Coordinates of C-alpha atoms and ligand atoms in Angstrom, one line a residue:
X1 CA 10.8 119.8 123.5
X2 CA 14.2 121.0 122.0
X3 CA 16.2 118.4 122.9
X4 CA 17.2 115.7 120.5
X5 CA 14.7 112.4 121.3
X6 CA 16.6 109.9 119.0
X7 CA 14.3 107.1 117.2
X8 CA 16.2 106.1 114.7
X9 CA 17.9 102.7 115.6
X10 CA 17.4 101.2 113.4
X11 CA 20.2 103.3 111.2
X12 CA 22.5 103.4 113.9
X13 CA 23.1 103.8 117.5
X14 CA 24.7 105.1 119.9
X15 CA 27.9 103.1 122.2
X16 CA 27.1 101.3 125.3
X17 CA 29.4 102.7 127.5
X18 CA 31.2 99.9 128.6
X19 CA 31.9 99.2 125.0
X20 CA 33.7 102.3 124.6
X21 CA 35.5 101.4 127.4
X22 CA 36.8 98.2 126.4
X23 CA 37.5 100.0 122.6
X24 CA 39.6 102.3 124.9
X25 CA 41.1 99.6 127.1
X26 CA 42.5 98.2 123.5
X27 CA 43.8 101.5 122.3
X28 CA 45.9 102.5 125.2
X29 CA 46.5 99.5 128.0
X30 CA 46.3 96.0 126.1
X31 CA 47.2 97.5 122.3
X32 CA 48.5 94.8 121.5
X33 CA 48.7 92.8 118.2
X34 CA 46.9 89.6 118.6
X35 CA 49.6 88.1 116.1
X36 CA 52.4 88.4 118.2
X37 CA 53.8 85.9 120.6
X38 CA 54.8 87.8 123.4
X39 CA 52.9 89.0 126.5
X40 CA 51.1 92.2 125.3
X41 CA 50.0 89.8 121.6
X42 CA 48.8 87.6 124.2
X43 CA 46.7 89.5 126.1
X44 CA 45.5 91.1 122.6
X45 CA 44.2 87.9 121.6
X46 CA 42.8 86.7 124.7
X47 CA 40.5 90.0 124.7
X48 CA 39.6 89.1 120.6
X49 CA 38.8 85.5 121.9
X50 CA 36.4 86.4 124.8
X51 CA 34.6 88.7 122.0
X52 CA 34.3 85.6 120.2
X53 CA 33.3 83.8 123.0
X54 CA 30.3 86.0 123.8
X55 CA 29.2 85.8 120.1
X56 CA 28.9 82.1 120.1
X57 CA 27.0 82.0 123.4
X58 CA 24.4 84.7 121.9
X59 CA 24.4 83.4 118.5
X60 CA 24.3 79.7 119.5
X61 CA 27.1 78.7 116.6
X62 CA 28.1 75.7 118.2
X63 CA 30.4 74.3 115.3
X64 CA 30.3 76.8 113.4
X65 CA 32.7 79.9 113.0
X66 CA 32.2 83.7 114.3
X67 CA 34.8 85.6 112.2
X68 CA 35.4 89.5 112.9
X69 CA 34.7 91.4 109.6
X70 CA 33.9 95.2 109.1
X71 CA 30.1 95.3 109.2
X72 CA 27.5 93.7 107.6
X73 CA 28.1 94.9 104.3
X74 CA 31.5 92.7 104.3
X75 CA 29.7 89.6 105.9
X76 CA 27.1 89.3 103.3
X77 CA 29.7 89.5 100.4
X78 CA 31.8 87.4 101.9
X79 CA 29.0 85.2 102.1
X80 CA 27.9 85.7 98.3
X81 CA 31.8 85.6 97.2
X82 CA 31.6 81.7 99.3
X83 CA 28.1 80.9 97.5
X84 CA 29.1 81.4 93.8
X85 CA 32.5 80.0 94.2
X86 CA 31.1 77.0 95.4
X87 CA 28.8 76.7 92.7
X88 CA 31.1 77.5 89.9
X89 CA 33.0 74.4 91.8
X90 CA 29.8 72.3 91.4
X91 CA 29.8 73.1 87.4
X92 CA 33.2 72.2 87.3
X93 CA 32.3 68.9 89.0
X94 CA 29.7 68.1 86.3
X95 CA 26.9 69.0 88.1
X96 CA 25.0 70.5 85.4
X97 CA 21.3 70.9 87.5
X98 CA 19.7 74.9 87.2
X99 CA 21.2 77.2 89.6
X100 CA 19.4 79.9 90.4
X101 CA 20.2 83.1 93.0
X102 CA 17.5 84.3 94.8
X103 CA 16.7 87.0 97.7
X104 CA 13.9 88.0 98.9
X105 CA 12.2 91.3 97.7
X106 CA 12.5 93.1 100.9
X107 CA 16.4 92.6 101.3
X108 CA 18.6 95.8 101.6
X109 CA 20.6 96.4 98.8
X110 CA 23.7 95.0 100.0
X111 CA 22.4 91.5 98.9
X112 CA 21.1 92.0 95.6
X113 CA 24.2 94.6 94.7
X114 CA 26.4 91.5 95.8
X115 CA 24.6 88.9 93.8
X116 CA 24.5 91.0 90.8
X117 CA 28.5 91.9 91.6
X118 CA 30.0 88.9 92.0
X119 CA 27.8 86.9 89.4
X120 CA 29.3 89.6 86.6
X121 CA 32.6 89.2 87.9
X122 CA 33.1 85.4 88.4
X123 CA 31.4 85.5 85.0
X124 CA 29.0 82.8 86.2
X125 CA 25.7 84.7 84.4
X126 CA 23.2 83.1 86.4
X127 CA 19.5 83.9 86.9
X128 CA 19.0 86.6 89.8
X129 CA 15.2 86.5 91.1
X130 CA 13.7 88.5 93.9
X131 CA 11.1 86.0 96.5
X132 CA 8.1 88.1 96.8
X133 CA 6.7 89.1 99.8
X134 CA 3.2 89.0 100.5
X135 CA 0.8 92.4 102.0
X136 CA 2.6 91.2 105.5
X137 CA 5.9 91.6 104.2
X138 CA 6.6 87.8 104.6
X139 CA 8.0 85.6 102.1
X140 CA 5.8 83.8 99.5
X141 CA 6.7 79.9 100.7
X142 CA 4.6 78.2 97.9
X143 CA 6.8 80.2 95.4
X144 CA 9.9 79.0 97.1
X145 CA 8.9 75.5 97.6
X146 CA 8.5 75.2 93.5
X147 CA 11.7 77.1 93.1
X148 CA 13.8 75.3 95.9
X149 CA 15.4 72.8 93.5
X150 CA 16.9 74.7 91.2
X151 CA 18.3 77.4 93.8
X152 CA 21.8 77.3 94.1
X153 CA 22.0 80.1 96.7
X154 CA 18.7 81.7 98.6
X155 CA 19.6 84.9 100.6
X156 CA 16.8 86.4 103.4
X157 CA 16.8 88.5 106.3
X158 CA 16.2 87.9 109.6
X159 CA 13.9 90.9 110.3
X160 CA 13.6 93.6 107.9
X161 CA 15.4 97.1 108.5
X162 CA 12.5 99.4 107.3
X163 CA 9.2 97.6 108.9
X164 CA 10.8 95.3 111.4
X165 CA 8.7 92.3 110.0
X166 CA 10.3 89.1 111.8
X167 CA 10.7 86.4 108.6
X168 CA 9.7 83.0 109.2
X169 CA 12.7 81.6 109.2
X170 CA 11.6 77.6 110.5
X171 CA 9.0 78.2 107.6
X172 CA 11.8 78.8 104.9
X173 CA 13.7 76.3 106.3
X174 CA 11.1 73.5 106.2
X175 CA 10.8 74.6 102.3
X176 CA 14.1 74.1 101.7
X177 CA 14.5 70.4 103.6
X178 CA 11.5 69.0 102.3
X179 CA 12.3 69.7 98.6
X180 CA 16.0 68.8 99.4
X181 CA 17.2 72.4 98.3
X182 CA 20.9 72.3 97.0
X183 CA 20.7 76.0 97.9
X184 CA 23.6 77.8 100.0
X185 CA 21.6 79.7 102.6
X186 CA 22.5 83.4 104.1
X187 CA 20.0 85.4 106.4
X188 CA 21.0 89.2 107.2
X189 CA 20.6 89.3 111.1
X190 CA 21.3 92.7 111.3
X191 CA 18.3 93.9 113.0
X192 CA 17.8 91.2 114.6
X193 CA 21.0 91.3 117.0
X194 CA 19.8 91.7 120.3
X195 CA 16.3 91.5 119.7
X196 CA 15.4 88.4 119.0
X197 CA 16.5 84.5 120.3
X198 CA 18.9 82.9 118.0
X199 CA 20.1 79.8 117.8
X200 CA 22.3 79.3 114.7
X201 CA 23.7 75.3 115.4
X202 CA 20.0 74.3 115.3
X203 CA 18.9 75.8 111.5
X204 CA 20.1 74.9 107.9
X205 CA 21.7 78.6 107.9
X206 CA 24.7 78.6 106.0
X207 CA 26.0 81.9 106.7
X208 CA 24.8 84.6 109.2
X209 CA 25.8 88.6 108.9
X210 CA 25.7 91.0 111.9
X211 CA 26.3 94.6 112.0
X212 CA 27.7 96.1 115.7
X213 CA 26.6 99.7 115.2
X214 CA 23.0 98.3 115.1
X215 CA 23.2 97.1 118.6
X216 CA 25.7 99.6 120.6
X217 CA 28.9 98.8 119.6
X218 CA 30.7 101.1 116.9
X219 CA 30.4 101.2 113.1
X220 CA 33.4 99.4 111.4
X221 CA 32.6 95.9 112.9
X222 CA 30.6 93.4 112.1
X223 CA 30.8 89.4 111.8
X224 CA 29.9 87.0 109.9
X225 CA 28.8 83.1 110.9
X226 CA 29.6 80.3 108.7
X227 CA 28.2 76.7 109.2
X228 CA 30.6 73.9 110.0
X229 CA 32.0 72.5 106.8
X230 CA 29.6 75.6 104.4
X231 CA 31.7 76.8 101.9
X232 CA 34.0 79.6 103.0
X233 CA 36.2 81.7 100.6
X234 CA 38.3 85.0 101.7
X235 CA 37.4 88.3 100.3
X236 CA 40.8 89.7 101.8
X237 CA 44.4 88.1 101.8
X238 CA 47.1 88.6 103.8
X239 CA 48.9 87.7 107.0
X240 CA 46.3 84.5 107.9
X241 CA 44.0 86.6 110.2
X242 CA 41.2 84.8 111.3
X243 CA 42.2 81.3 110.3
X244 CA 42.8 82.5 107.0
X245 CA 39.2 83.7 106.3
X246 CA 39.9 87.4 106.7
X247 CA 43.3 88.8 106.6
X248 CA 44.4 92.0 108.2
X249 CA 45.2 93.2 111.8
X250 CA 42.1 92.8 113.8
X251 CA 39.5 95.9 114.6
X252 CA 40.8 95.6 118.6
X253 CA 38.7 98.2 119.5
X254 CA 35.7 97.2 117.7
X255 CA 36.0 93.3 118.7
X256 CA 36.3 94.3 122.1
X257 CA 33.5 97.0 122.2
X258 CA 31.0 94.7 120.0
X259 CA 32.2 91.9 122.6
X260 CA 31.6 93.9 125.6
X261 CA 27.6 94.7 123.8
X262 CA 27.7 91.0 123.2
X263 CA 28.9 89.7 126.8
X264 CA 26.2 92.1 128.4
X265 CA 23.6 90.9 126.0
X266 CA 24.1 87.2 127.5
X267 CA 24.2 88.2 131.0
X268 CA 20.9 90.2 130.3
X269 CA 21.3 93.0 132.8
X270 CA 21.6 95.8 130.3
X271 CA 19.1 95.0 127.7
X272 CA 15.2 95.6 128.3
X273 CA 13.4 92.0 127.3
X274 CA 11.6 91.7 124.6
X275 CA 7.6 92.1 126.8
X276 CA 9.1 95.5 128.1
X277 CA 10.2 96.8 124.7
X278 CA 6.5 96.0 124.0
X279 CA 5.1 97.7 126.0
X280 CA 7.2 100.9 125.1
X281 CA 6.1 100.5 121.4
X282 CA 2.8 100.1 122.9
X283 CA 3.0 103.3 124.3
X284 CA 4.5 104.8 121.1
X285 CA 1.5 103.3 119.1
X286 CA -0.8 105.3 121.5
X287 CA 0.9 108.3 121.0
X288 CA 1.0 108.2 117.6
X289 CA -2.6 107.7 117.1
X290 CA -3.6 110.5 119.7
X291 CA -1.2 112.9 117.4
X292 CA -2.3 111.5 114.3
X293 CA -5.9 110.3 114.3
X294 CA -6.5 107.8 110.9
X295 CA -2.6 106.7 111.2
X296 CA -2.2 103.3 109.9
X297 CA 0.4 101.1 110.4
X298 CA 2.3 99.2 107.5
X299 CA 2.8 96.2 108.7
X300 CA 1.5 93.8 111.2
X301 CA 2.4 94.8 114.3
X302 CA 2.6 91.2 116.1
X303 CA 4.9 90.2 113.1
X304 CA 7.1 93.2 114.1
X305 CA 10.5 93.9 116.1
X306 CA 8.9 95.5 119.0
X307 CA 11.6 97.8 118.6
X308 CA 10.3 99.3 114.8
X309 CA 7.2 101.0 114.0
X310 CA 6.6 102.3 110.4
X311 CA 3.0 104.3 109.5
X312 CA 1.6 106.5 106.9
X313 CA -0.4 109.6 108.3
X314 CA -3.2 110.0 105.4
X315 CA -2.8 113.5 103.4
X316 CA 0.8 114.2 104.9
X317 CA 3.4 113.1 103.4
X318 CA 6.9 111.4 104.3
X319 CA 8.7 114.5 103.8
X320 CA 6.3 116.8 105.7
X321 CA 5.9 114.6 108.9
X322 CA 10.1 114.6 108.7
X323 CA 10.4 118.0 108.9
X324 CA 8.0 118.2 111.3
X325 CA 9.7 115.7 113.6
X326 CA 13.0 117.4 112.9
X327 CA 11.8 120.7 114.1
X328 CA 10.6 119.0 117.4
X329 CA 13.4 117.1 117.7
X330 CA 12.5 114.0 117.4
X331 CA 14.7 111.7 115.2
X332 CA 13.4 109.8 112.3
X333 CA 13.9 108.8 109.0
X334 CA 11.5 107.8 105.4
X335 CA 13.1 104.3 104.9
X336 CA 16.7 102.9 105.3
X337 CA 19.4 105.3 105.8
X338 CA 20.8 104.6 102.7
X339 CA 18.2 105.9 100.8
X340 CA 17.7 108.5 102.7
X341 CA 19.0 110.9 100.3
X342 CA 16.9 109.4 97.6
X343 CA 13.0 110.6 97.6
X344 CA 12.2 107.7 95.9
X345 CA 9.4 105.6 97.8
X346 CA 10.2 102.9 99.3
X347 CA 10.7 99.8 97.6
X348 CA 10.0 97.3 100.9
X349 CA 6.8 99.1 100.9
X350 CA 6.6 98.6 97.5
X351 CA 7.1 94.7 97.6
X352 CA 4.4 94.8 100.1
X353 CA 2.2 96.1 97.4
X354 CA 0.8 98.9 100.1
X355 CA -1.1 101.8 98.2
X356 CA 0.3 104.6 97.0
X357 CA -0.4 107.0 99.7
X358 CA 1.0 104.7 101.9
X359 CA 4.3 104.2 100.4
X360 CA 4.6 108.3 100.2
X361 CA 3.8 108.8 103.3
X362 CA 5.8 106.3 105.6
X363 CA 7.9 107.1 108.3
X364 CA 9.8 104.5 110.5
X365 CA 10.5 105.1 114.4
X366 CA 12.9 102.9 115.6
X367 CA 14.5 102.5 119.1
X368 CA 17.1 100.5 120.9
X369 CA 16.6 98.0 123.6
X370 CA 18.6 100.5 126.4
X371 CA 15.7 102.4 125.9
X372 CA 14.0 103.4 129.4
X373 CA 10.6 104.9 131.2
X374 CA 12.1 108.3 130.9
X375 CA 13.1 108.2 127.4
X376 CA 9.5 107.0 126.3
X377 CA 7.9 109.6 128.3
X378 CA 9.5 112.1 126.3
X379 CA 8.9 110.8 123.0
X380 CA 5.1 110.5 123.6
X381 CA 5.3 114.0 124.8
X382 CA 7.1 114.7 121.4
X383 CA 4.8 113.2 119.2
X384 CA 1.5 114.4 121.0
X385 CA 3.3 117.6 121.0
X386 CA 3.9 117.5 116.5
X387 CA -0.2 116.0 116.5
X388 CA -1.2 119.3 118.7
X389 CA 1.0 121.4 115.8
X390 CA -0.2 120.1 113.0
X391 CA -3.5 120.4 113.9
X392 CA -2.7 124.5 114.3
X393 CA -1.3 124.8 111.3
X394 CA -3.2 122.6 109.1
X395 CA -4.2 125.5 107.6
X396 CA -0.8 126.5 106.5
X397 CA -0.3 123.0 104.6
X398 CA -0.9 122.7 101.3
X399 CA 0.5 120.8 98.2
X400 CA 3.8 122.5 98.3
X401 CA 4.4 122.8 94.5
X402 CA 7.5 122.5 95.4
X403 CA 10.1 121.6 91.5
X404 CA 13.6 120.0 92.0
X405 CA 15.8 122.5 92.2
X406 CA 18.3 122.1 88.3
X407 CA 21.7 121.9 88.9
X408 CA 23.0 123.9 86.6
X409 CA 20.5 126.7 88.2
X410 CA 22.3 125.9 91.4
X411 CA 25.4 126.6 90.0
X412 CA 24.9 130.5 89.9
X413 CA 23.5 130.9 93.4
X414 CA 25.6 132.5 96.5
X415 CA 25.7 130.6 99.4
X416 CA 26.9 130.8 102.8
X417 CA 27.8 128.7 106.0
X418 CA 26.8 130.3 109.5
X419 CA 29.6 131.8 110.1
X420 CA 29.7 133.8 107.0
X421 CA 26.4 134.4 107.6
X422 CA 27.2 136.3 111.3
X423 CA 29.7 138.2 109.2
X424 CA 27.6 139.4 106.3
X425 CA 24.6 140.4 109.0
X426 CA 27.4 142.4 111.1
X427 CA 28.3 144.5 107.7
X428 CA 24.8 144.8 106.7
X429 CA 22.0 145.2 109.2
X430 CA 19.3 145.9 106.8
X431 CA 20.1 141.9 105.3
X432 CA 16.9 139.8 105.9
X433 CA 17.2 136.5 107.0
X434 CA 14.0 134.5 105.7
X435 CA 13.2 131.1 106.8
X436 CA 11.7 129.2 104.3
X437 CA 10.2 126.3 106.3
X438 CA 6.6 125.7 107.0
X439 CA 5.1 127.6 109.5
X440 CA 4.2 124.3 111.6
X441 CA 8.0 123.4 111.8
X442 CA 9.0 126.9 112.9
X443 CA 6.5 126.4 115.6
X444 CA 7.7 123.3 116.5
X445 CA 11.3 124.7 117.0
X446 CA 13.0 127.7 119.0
X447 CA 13.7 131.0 117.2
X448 CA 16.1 131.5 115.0
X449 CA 18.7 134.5 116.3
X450 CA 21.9 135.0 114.4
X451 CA 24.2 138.7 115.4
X452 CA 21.3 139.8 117.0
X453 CA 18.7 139.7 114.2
X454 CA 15.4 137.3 114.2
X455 CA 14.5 135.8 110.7
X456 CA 11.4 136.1 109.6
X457 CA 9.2 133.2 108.1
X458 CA 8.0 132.7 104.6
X459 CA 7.3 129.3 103.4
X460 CA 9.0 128.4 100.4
X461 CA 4.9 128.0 99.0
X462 CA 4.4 132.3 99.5
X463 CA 7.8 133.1 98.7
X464 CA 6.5 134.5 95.0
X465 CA 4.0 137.0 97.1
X466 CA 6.5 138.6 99.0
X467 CA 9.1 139.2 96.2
X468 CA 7.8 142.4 94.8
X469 CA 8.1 144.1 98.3
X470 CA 11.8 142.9 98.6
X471 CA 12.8 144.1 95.2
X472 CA 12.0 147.9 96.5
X473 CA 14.4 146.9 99.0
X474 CA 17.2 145.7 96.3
X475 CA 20.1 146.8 97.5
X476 CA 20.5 144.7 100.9
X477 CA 20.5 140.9 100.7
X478 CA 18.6 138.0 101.4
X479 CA 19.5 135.3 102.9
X480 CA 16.9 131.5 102.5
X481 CA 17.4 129.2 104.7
X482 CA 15.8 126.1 105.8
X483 CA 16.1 122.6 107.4
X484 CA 19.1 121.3 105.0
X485 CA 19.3 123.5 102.7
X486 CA 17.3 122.2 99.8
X487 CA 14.1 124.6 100.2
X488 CA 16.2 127.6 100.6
X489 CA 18.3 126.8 97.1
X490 CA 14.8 126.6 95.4
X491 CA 13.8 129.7 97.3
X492 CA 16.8 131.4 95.9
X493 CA 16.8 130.2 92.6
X494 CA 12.7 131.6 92.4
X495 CA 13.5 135.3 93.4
X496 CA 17.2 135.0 91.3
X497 CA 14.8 134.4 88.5
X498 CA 12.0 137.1 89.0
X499 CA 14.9 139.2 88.8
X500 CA 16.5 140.1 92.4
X501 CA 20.5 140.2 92.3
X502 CA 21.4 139.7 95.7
X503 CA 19.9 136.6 96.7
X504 CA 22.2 134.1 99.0
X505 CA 21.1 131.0 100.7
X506 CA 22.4 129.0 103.6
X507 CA 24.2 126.2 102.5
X508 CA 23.6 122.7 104.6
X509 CA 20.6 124.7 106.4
X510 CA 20.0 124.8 110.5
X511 CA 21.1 121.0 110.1
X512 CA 24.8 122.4 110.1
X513 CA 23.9 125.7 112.6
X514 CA 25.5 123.4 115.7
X515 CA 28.5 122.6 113.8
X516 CA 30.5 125.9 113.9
Ligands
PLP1 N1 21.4 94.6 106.3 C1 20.4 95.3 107.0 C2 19.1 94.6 107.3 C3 20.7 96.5 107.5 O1 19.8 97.2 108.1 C4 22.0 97.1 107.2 C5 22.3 98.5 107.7 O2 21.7 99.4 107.2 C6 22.9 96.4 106.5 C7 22.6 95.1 106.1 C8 24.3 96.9 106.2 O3 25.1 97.1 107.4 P1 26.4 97.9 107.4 O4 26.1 99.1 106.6 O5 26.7 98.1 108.8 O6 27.4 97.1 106.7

C-alpha cells in the first residue's frame, strides 16, 4: 500500500521509454542542428521531419501545418495572437460586422488569459464571452448558433482537463457552417492526444494545440496545427525556424521524444484501445463505489475520456479525500494542476452548475493509456483500502475548524527541513515530534521514525487539548508537522499563541521527507 499508485494524468505523465531514448539519441549521437547543411544538420532534420511525419498521420492534417512549439500554452497563444491579427486586418479592410471572442466556460485558463492578453495589447477592445455549458458539461449550441455571426474567433476544447467530457465537436461545427460563422476556430486537444480519433483535414478547425507531457513525451513540447491558408502570425522571431512561424533552434530532444510517443501511437502496439481503457475505468468506478458508498460522479460517464473520472464523496470534502489518498499513496489531485494551489472550487464544476457539495468535494483520477492489469489491480486495492479507513476512523472526522494560517503570523514561526530536524532531535531527546494529520491518514501511511524517535499523533482539531500538558514540559521543543506543511504552521502558530516559546514546524511537511 506504500508505494506510489500515480492517477494523475491528466496533469502530467511520465516518459515512454523509447521517447527518452530518442531525446537521448538527439543529445549525444545525432546533436545536430537541423539548420545546418552538412551531414550531422542533415540527419538533425531528418529526425525533426519523421516527428512531423508521425503527427500528421495521427492528427490527420493533410494540408495543413504541424509546427513544434513549447507546449500547449504557446500553441493556443500563438493561435489567439493569428486570430486577432487577422481580424484587426479585417477592420482595416472595411469590414465593419461585430466581432466578438468567445470560449467556452470550461476552457483552462490559458485561453481566456490569452484572449484577454492579446485583445489589451493589440488594443483591439473587443467583447470577450464565455459559451456556457450545460449540467453535462457540453456546450450550449442554441446560444452559439444566435451568436455565430458576430463571432470573430470561437475557442473550445477538445475534451476537458478536469472531467474528461468529450465536446461535440461535429455539433459546433455544424453551428458554425450553417450560420456561415466568420469565426477563426481553435480547439485545445490537449487531453485528447492519444485518446481519442482525430482527423483534423476533415473539420472547419482553424488551429489545433497539443501538449506532449500529457501523452508520454516530456514537458517543453508541444505543437500547434494550423489549417491550410488560416491565418498564421509568429509569436517568436528569429533565424526562420519552422518556415518562419516559430523561430529558434528546435527542442531536438523533445521533437524526437514527442515523435517517438507519436510514431508508436500510429502503429498502435503501445497504447491500450480505447474498449480496454474502459474497462479499467470500469473497474475504478467499482472500486470507488465499494470504498465510498453514495459517491456520485460529475459528469456523464459515456460523455467521458475513459481515461478521467471526477466524483464528490457526500460529507467529505476535496481536501480530506486528498490527504487521505496521499497517505495511501495514491496520486490525485482537486481540479487542474494549476489550481492546485488555490482552494478555490472549481470553476468547470461551477459552469456545470453542480451543487455546492459537489463542487467542494471533487476529486479527479486520471490515468494514461500505458496503463495495465497490474497497475489497476493495485489502485482498486488502494481505494478499497482508503473506503475500509475511513470507515475506522469516521469517528475521528469532524468539521476541522481549521482558519488560514496569516502571513504575518507566519512570519515569526521556526521552521525546519528534515535534516535539521535529525540534528535538533540528536541534541535534544526529550523534543516531541507531533504529527498533526488526521488520524485516518496516519493510518493509511507507515510510521513516522526520524534519529530514532516515533512522533506521536495529534490532529491539528485536538491540538488546543494537549497544550496545557506540553507547557509543563516548556523547556524542550516541539516540532508540527504534516502532509505539506500547511496544518503544522497553523498548529504552530495555535500553541505560539497560547503562550509556548519553543514551537518549530516542519517546513514543506513529509511531502519533502524523500528529498534529502
Ligand atoms: N489545455 C488543457 C486542456 C490542459 O489540460 C493543459 C495542461 O494543463 C493546457 C492546455 C496547458 O498545457 P501546457 O501547460 O503544457 O502548456
Amino acid at each position: 500500500m506504500h508505494h506510489e499508485i500515480y492517477l494523475d494524468a491528466n496533469a502530467t505523465t511520465p516518459v515512454l521509454p523509447a521517447a527518452l531514448a530518442a531525446a537521448s539519441d538527439t543529445m549525444q549521437a545525432s546533436f545536430g542542428n537541423p539548420s545546418s547543411s552538412h551531414s550531422t544538420g542533415l540527419v538533425a532534420r531528418e529526425l525533426r521531419e519523421d516527428a512531423r511525419a508521425s503527427a500528421a498521420r495521427l492528427l490527420g492534417s493533410g494540408e495543413g501545418t504541424v509546427l513544434f512549439v513549447s507546449g500547449a500554452t504557446e500553441a493556443i497563444q500563438t493561435a489567439v495572437l493569428s486570430s486577432l491579427c487577422e481580424l484587426r486586418e479585417r477592420r482595416k479592410r472595411g469590414d465593419t460586422r461585430r466581432q466578438v471572442l468567445v470560449y467556452g466556460a470550461t476552457e483552462h485558463k490559458a485561453v481566456p488569459e490569452s484572449l484577454a492578453h492579446w485583445n489589451r495589447l493589440l488594443g483591439l477592445e473587443l467583447e470577450i464571452r464565455a459559451l456556457p455549458v450545460n449540467a453535462e458539461g457540453l456546450h450550449d449550441l442554441e446560444l452559439l448558433r444566435a451568436w455565430a455571426p458576430e463571432i470573430g474567433m470561437l475557442c473550445t476544447m477538445a475534451a476537458n482537463n478536469e472531467t474528461g467530457v468529450v465536446s461535440d465537436l461535429a455539433g459546433i461545427e455544424r453551428a458554425l457552417v450553417e450560420s456561415a460563422s466568420p469565426a477563426l476556430w481553435l480547439v485545445d486537444c490537449v487531453q485528447a492526444l492519444g485518446k481519442l480519433a482525430l482527423d483534423l483535414k476533415n473539420t472547419r478547425i482553424d488551429y489545433a494545440a497539443f501538449s506532449g507531457h500529457k501523452l508520454h513525451a516530456p514537458k517543453g513540447i508541444g505543437m500547434l496545427y494550423v489549417r491550410e491558408g488560416s491565418p498564421c502570425t509568429p509569436l517568436v522571431m528569429g533565424g526562420g525556424q519552422e518556415g518562419g512561424w516559430r523561430s529558434g533552434t528546435e527542442n531536438m530532444p523533445g521533437i524526437a521524444a514527442l515523435g517517438a510517443v507519436l510514431s508508436a501511437a500510429c502503429r498502435g502496439d503501445t497504447f491500450k484501445p480505447h474498449e480496454t481503457l474502459h474497462a479499467y475505468r470500469d473497474r475504478l468506478v467499482q472500486a470507488l463505489r465499494d470504498a465510498f458508498p453514495g459517491v456520485a460522479f460529475n459528469a456523464p460517464l459515456e460523455r467521458t475520456l475513459p481515461t478521467t473520472l471526477n466524483f464528490s464523496v457526500p460529507g467529505v470534502s476535496s481536501r480530506m479525500l486528498m490527504d487521505l489518498f496521499e497517505a495511501a499513496g495514491v496520486r490525485v489531485s482537486a481540479g487542474s494542476a494549476c489550481s492546485a494551489a488555490k482552494a478555490a472550487p472549481s470553476y468547470v464544476l461551477e459552469a456545470m452548475g453542480l451543487a455546492e457539495w459537489r463542487t467542494t468535494s471533487a476529486v479527479r483520477m486520471s490515468f494514461g493509456p500505458l496503463a495495465d492489469e497490474a497497475f489497476i489491480d493495485a489502485a482498486c486495492a488502494a481505494i478499497r483500502d482508503c473506503g475500509r479507513i475511513l470507515r475506522d476512523s469516521a469517528s475521528a472526522i469532524k468539521p476541522s475548524g481549521e482558519r488560514a494560517a496569516n502571513d504575518a503570523d507566519a512570519a515569526h514561526v521556526r521552521a525546519l527541513d528534515w535534516r535539521e530536524l535529525d540534528t535538533l532531535l540528536q541534541r535534544d531527546p526529550q523534543a516531541l515530534l507531533i504529527d498533526v494529520r488526521e488520524r485516518f491518514e496516519v493510518a493509511a501511511a507507515a510510521p513516522v521514525v526520524r534519529a530514532g524517535k516515533t512522533a506521536v499523533n495529534v490532529p491539528l482539531t485536538e491540538i488546543e487539548q494537549e497544550v496545557p500538558r506540553w507547557m509543563l514540559e516548556h523547556a524542550h521543543p516541539l516540532v508540527f508537522f504534516c502532509r505539506s506543511g500547511n496544518r503544522s504552521l497553523q498548529a504552530t502558530l495555535a500553541v505560539q499563541r497560547e503562550g509556548h516559546v519553543s514551537c518549530i514546524q516542519l517546513s514543506g511537511g513529509l511531502a519533502l521527507q524523500a528529498v534529502r
